[in-house]
PDB file of C-alpha atoms in Angstrom:
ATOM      1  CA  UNK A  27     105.880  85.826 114.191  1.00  0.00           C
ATOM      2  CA  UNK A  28     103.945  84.425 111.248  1.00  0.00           C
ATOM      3  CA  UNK A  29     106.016  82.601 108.728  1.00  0.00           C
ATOM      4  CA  UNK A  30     106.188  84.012 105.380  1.00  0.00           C
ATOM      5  CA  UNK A  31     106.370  80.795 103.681  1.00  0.00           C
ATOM      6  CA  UNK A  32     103.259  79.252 105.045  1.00  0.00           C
ATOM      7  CA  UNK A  33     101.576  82.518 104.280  1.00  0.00           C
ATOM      8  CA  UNK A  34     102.415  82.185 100.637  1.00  0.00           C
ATOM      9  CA  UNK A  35     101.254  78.890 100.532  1.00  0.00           C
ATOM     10  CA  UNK A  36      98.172  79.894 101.863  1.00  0.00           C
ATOM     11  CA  UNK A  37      97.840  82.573  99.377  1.00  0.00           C
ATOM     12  CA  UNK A  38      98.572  80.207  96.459  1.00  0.00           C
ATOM     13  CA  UNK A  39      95.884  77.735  98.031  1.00  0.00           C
ATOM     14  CA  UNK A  40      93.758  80.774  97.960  1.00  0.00           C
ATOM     15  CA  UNK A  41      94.214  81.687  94.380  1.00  0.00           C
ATOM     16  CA  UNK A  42      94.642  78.547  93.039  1.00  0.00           C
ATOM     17  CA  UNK A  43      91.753  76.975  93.887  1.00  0.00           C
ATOM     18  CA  UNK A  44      89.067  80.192  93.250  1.00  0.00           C
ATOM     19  CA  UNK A  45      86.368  78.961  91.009  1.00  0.00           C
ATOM     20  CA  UNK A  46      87.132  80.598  87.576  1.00  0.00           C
ATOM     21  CA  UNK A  47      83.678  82.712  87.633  1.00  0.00           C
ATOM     22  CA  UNK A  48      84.984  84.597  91.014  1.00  0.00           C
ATOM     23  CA  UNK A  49      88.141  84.572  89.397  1.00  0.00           C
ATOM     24  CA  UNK A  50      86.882  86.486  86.566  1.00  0.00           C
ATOM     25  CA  UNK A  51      84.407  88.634  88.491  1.00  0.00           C
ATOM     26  CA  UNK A  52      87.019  90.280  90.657  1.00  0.00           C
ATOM     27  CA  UNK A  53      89.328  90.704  87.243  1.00  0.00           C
ATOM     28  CA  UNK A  54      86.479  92.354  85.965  1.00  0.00           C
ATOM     29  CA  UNK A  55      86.049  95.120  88.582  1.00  0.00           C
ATOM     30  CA  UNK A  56      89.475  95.279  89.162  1.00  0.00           C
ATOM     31  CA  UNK A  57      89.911  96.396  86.008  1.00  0.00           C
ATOM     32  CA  UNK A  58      86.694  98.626  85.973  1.00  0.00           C
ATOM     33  CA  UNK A  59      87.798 100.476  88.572  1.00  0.00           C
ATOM     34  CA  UNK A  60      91.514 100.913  87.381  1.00  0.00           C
ATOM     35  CA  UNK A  61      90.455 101.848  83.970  1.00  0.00           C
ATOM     36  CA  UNK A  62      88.528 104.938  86.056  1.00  0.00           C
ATOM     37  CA  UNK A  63      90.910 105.884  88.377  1.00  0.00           C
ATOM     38  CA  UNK A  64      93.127 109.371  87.818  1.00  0.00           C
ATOM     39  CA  UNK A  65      96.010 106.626  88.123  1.00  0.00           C
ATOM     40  CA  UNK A  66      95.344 105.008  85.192  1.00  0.00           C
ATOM     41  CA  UNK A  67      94.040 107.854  82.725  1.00  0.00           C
ATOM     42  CA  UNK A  68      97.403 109.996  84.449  1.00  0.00           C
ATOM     43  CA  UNK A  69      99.689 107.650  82.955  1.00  0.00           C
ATOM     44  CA  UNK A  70     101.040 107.529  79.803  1.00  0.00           C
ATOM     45  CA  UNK A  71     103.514 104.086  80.421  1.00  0.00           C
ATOM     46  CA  UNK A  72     102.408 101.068  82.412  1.00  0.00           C
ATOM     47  CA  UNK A  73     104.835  98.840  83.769  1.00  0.00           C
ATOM     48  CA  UNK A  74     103.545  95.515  84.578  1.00  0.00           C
ATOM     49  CA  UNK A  75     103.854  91.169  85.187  1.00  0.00           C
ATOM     50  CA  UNK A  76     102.888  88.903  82.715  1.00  0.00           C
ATOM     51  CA  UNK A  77     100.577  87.257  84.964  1.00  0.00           C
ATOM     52  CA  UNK A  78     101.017  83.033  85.658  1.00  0.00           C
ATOM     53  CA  UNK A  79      97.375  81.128  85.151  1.00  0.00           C
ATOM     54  CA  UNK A  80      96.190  81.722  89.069  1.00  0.00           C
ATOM     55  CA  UNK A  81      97.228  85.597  89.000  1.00  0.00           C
ATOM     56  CA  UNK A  82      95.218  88.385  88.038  1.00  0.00           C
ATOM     57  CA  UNK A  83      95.224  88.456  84.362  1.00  0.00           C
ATOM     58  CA  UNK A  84      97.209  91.335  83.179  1.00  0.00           C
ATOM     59  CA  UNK A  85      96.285  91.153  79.728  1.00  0.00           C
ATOM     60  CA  UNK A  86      93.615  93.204  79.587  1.00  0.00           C
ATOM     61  CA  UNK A  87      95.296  95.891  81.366  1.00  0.00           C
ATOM     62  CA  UNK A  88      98.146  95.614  78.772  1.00  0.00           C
ATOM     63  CA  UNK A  89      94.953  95.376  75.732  1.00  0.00           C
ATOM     64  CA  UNK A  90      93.214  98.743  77.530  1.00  0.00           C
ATOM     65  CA  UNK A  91      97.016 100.097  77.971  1.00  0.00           C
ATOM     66  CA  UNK A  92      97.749  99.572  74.009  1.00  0.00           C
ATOM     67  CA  UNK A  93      94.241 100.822  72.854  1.00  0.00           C
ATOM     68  CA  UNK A  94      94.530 104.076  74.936  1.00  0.00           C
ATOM     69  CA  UNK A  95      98.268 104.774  73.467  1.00  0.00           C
ATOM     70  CA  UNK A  96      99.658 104.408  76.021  1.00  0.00           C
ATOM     71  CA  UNK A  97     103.253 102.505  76.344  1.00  0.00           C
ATOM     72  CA  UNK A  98     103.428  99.032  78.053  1.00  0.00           C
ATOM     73  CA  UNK A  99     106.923  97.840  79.708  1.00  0.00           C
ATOM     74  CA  UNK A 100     107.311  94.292  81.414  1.00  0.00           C
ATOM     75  CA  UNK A 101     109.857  92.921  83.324  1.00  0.00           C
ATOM     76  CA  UNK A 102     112.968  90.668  81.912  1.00  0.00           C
ATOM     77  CA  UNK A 103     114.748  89.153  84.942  1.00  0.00           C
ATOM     78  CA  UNK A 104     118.810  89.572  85.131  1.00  0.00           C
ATOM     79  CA  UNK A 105     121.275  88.528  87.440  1.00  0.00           C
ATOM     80  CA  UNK A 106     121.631  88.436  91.207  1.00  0.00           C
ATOM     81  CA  UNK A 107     117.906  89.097  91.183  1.00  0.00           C
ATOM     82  CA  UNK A 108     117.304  91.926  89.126  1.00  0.00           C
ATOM     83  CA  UNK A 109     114.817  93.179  86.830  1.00  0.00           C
ATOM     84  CA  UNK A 110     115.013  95.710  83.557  1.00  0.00           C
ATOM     85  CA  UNK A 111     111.884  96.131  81.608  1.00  0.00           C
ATOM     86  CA  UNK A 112     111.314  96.658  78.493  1.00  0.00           C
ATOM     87  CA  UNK A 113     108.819  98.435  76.150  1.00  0.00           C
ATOM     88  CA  UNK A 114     106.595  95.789  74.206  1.00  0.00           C
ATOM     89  CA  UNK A 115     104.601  96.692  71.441  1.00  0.00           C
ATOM     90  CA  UNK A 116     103.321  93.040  70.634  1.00  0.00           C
ATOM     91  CA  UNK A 117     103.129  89.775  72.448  1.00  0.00           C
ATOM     92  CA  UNK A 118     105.222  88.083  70.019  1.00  0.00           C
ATOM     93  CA  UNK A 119     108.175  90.060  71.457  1.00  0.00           C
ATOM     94  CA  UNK A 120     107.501  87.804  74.361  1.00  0.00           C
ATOM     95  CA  UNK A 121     109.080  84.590  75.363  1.00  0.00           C
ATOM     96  CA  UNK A 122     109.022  82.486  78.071  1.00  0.00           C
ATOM     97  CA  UNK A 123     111.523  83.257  80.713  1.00  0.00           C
ATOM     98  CA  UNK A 124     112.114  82.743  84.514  1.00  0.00           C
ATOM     99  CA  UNK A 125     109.517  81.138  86.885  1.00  0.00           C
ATOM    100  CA  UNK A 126     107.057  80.199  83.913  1.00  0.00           C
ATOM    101  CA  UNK A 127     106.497  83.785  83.055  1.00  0.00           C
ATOM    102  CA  UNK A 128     106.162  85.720  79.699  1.00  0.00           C
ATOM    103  CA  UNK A 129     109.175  88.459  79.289  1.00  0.00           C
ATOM    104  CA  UNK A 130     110.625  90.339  76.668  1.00  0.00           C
ATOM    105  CA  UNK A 131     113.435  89.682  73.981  1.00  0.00           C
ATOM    106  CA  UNK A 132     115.670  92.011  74.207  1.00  0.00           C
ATOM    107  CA  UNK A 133     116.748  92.310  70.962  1.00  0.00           C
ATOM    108  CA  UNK A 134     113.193  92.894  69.764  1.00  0.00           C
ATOM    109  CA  UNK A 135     112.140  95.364  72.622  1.00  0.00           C
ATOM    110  CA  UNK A 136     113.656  99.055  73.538  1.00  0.00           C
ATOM    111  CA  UNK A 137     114.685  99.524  77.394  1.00  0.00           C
ATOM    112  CA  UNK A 138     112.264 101.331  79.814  1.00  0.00           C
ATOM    113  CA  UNK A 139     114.424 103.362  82.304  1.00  0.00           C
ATOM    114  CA  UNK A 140     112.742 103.670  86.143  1.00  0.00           C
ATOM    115  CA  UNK A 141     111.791 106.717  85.701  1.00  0.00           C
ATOM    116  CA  UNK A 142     109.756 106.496  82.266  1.00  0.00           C
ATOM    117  CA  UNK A 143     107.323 104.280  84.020  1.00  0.00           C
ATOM    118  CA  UNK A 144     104.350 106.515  85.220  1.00  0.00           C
ATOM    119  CA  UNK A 145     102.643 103.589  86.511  1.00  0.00           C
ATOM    120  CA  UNK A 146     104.077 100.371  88.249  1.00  0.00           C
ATOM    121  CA  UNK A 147     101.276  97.316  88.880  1.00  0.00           C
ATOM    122  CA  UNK A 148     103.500  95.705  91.294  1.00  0.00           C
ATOM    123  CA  UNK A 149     102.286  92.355  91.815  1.00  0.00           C
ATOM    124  CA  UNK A 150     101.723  90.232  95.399  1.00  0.00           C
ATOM    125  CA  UNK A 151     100.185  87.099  97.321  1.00  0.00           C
ATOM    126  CA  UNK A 152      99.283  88.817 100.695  1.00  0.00           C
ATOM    127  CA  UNK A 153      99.158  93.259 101.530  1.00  0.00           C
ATOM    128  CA  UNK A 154      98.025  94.872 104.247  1.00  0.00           C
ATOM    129  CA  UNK A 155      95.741  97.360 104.426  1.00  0.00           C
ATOM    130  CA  UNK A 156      98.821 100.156 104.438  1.00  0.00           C
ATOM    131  CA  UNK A 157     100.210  99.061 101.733  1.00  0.00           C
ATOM    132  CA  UNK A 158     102.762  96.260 102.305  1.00  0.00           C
ATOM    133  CA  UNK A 159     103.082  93.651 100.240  1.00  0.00           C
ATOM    134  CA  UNK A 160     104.411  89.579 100.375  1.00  0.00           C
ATOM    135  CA  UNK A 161     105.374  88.314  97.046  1.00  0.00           C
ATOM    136  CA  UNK A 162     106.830  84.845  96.503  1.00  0.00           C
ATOM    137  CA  UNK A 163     110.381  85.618  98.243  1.00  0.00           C
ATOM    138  CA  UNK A 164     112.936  86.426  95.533  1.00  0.00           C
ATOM    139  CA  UNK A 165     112.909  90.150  96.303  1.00  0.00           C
ATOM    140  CA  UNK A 166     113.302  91.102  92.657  1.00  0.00           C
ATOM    141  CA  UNK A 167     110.485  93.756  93.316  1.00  0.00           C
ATOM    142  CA  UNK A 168     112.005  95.006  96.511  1.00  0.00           C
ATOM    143  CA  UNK A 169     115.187  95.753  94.559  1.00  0.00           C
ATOM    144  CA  UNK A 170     113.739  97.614  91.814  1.00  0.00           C
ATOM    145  CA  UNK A 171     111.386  99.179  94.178  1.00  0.00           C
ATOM    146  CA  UNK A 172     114.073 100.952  96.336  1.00  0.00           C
ATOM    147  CA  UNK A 173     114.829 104.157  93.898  1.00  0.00           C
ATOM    148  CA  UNK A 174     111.532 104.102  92.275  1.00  0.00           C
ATOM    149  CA  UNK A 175     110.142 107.585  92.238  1.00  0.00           C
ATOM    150  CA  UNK A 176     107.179 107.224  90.066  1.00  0.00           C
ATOM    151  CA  UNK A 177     103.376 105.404  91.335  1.00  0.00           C
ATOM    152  CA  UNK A 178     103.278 102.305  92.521  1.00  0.00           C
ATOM    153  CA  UNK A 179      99.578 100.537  92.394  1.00  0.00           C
ATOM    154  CA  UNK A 180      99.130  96.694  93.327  1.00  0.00           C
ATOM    155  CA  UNK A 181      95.848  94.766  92.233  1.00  0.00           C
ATOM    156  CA  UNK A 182      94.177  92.440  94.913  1.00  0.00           C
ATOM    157  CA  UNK A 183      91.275  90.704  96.408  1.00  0.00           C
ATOM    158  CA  UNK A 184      89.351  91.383  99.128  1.00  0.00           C
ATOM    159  CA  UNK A 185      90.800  87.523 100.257  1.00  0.00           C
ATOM    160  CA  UNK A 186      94.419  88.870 100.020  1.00  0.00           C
ATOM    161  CA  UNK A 187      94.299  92.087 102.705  1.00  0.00           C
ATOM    162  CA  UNK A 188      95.759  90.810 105.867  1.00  0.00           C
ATOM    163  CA  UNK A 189      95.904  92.919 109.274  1.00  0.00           C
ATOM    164  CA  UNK A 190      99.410  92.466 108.949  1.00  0.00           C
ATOM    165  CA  UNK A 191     102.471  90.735 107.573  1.00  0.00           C
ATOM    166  CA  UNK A 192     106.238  90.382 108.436  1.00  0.00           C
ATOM    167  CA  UNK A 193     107.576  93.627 107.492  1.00  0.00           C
ATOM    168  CA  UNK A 194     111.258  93.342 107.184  1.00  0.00           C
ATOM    169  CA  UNK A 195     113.232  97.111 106.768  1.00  0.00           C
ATOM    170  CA  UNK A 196     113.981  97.172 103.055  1.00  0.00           C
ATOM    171  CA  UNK A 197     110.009  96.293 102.241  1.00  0.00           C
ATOM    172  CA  UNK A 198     107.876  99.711 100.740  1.00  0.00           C
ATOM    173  CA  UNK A 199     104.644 100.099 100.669  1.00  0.00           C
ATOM    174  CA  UNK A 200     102.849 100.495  96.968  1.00  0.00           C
ATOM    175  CA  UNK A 201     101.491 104.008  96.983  1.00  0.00           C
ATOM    176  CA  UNK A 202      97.885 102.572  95.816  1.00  0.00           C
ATOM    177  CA  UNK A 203      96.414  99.287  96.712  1.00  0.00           C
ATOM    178  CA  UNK A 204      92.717  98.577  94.662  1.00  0.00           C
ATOM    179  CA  UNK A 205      90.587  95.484  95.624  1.00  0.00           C
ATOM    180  CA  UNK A 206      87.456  94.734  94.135  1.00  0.00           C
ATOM    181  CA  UNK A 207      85.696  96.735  96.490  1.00  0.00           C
ATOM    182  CA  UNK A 208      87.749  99.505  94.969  1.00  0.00           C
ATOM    183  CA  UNK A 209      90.729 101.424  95.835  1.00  0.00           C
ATOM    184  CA  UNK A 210      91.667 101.058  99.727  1.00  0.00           C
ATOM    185  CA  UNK A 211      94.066 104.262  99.285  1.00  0.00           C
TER     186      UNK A 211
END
């Protein structure tokens, strides 16, 4: 069996050290092609990650979100490795939080229950072609992911589809998975 933590290493290797033109090209028809999609123009909230510097750049989506009306929630981080998002309106209702990344004040921000979120961009290192995802190992999307009704969509390379991964029996597949070769299903 592969280990997962030498496979995320390899996908922050990956990531990390993608010239900042490529970088920006597959951005750009990631979002092309999400800005297109049923998915997107369906939805009338989009829950998403502040992205870290080697991560797809999510604020575009939250820009294109914003200038199309529709509501944008992101993710605060609680205890024993939970999540709650909230609706943000403005980045300065941001802060920095957990792990480096950008997420709400509370008191600023209004609570986005699981099932107001039309569409979840649920982020990853590695997926397979079905679906399946490896994120960094804290399982906070695995948790919030287990009574999510709504869409799930995750945003990837071409470089980050694997033939497979360790699945372990709590992991879902995201009901959507776009590369920028477009949407794989």
């Amino acid at each position: 069996m592969v280990n997962k933590e030498r496979l995320r290493q390899e996908a922050l290797r990956l990531l990390k050290e993608m010239p900042q033109t490529d970088k920006l090209q597959v951005e750009r028809k990631l979002a092309e092609f999400l800005f297109a999609s049923t998915v997107w123009k369906d939805a009338s909230s989009i829950g998403l990650t502040m992205a870290l510097s080697h991560e797809w750049d999510t604020t575009r989506l939250i820009q294109q979100a914003w200038l199309g009306e529709k509501k944008v929630c992101v993710p605060l981080t609680t205890e024993n490795r939970g999540m709650q998002f909230f609706y943000i309106e403005s980045y300065d209702q941001l802060t920095d939080g957990a792990f480096r990344i950008k997420e709400p004040i509370p008191e600023l921000c209004t609570p986005a229950s699981k099932d107001s979120i039309d569409l979840l961009i649920v982020p990853g290192l590695f997926f397979t072609e079905t679906g399946y995802r490896l994120g960094y190992g804290g399982g906070y999307y695995d948790r919030y992911l287990t009574d999510f009704k709504n869409t799930t969509l995750a945003l990837a390379s071409k470089q980050q589809i694997k033939r497979s991964l360790p699945i372990a029996p709590f992991d879902l597949p995201v009901d959507h998975l776009l590369t920028d070769d477009g949407f794989l299903f």
